[in-house]
Coordinates of C-alpha atoms in Angstrom, one line a residue:
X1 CA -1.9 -9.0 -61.4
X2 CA -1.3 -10.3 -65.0
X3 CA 2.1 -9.5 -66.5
X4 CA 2.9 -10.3 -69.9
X5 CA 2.6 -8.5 -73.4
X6 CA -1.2 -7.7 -74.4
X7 CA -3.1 -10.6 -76.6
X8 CA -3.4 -9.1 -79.9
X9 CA -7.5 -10.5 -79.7
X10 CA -9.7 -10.3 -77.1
X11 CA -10.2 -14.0 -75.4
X12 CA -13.4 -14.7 -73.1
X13 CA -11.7 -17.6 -71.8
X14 CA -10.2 -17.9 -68.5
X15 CA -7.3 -18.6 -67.5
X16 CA -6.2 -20.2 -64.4
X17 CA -2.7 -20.3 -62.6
X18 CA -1.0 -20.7 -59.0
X19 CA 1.6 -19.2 -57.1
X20 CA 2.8 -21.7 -54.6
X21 CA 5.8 -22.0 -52.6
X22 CA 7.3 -23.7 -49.1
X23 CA 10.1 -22.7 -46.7
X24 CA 11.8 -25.4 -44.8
X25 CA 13.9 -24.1 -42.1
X26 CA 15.7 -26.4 -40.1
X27 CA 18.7 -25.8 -37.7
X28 CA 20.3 -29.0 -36.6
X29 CA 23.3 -27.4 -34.6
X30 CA 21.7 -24.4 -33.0
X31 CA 24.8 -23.8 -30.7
X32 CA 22.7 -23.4 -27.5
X33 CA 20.8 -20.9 -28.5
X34 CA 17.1 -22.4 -28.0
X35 CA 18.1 -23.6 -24.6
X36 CA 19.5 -20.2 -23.7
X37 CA 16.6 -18.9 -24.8
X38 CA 14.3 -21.1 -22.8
X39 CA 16.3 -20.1 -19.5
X40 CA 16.1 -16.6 -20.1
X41 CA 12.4 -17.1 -20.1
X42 CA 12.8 -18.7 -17.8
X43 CA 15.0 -16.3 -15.1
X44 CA 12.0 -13.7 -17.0
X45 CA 9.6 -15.2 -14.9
X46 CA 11.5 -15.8 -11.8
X47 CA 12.1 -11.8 -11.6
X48 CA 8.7 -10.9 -12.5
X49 CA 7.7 -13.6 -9.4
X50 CA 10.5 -11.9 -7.0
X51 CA 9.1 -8.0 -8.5
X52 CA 5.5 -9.4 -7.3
X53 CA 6.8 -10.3 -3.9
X54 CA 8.1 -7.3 -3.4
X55 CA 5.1 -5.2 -4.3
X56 CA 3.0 -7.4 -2.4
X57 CA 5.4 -6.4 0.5
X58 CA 5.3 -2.7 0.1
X59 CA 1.5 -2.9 0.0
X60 CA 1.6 -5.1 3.0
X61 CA 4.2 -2.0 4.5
X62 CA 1.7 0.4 3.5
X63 CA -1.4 -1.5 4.9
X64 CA 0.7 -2.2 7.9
X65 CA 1.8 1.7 8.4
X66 CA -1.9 3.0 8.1
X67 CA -3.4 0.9 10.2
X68 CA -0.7 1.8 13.4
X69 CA -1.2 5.7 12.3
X70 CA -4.9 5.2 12.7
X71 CA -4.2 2.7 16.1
X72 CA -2.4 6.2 17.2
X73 CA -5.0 8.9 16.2
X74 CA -8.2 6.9 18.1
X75 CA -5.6 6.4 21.2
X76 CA -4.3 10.2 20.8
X77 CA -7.8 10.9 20.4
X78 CA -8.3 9.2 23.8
X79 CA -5.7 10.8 25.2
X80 CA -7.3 14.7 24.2
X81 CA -10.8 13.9 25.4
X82 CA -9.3 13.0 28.6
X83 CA -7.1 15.9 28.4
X84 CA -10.7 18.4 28.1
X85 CA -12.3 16.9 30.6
X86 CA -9.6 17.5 32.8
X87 CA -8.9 21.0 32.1
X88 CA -13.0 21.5 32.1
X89 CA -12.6 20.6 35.5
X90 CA -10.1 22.4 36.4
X91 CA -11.3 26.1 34.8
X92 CA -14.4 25.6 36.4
X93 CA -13.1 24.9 40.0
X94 CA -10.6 28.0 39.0
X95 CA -14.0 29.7 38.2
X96 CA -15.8 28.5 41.6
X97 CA -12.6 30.2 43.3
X98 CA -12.3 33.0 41.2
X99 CA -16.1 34.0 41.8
X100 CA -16.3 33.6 45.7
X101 CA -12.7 35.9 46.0
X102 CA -11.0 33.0 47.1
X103 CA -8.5 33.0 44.0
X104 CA -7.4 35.4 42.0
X105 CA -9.5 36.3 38.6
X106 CA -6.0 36.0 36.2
X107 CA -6.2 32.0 37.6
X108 CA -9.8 31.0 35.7
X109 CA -8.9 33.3 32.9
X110 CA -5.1 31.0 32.4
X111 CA -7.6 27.8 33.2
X112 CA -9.9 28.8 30.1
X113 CA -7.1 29.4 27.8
X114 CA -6.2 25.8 29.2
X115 CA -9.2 24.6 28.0
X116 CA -9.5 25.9 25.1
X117 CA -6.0 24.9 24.0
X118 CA -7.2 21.4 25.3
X119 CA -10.4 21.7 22.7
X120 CA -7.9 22.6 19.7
X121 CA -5.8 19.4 20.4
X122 CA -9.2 17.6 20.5
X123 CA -10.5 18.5 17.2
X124 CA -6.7 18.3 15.5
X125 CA -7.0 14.9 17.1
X126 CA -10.1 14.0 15.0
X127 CA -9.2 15.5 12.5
X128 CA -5.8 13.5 12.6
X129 CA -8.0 10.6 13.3
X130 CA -10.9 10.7 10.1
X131 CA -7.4 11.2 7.8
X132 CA -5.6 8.3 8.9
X133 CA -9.0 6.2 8.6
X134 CA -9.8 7.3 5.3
X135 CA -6.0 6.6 4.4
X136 CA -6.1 3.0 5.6
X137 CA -9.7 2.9 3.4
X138 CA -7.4 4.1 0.7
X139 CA -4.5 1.3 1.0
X140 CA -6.7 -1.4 1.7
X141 CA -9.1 -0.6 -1.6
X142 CA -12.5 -0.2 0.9
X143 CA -15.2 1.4 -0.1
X144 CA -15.7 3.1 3.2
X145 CA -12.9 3.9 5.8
X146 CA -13.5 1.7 8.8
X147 CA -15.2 2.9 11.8
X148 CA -12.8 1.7 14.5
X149 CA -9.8 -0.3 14.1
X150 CA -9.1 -4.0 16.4
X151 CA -5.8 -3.4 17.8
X152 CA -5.9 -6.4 20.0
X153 CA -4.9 -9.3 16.9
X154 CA -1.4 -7.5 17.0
X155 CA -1.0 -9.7 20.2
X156 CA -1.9 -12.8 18.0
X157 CA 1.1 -15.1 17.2
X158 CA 2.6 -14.4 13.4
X159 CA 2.1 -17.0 10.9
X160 CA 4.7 -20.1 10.4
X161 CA 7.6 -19.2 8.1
X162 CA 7.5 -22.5 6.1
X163 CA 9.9 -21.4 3.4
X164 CA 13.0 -22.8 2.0
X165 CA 15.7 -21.7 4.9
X166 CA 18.2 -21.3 2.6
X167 CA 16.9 -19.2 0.2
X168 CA 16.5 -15.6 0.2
X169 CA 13.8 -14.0 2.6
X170 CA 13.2 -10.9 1.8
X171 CA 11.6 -10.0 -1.7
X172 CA 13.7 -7.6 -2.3
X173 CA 16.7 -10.0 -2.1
X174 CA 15.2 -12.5 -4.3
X175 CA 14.1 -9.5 -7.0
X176 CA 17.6 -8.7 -7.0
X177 CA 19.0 -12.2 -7.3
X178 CA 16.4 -13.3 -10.4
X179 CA 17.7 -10.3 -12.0
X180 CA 21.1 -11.7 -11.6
X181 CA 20.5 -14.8 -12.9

């Protein structure tokens, strides 16, 4: 903007000006206060490494946990189609006896109920079993929840622990001492 009082003529001419101007700032005694600065950057990052530990191990938890809840289901799963075909077994030999005279009627009619009980569990195991499947899909980001699971690498050794013994272990223990320091 132009300030001024108005010309008492009209002027075609231009007129040209500047508005310059510099700021120096310099602290030669800061008292600490850029270096404290720099370590609270620092210790900033050294929490948000121990926070990243500790989510990676509650993911690791939560991978872990679904993947024994579906190593249950299939083996409970195993454990009711066993139970059917035992019980099938047994109401139809009750039947056999039941039918010939040679037991008494109540017998086959208690062995069906058997059975039929025994079918329930089955399909509350498969049930149980596509849930905890489609969970472990869920935890692990899949697409597709995994047909069958390989319990057999929880025999495999663990990996080496080649971390610092003296430092903290656990992730939560180093979260919590970053946020210390």
């Amino acid at each position: 903007g132009i300030s001024g009082p108005p010309l008492p003529s009209a002027s075609s001419g231009s007129v040209w000006g500047s508005a310059a101007g510099a700021l120096f700032s310099w602290e030669p005694f800061d008292m600490g206060l850029r270096e404290a600065g720099v370590r609270g950057a620092e210790a900033s990052v050294t929490r948000a490494r121990a926070d990243e530990s500790l989510t990676r191990l509650d993911v690791q938890g939560a991978v872990g946990a679904a993947f024994l809840a579906t190593v249950q289901a299939e083996l409970a799963l195993t454990a009711a189609q066993a139970d059917v075909e035992r019980r099938t077994v047994l109401a139809g030999t009750a039947r056999a006896l039941a039918d010939n005279q040679l037991r008494a009627g109540a017998e086959a009619s208690r062995a069906e109920a058997e059975r039929a009980a025994a079918d329930t569990r089955l399909i509350l195991a498969r049930q149980n079993l596509t849930l905890s499947r489609v969970t472990l899909a869920r935890v692990l980001g899949a697409p597709a929840p995994p047909s069958r699971v390989d319990a057999t690498m929880l025999l495999a050794p663990g990996p080496v622990d080649t971390s610092d013994p003296g430092a903290p272990a656990h992730p939560l223990v180093q979260a919590r001492q970053a946020a210390i320091d």
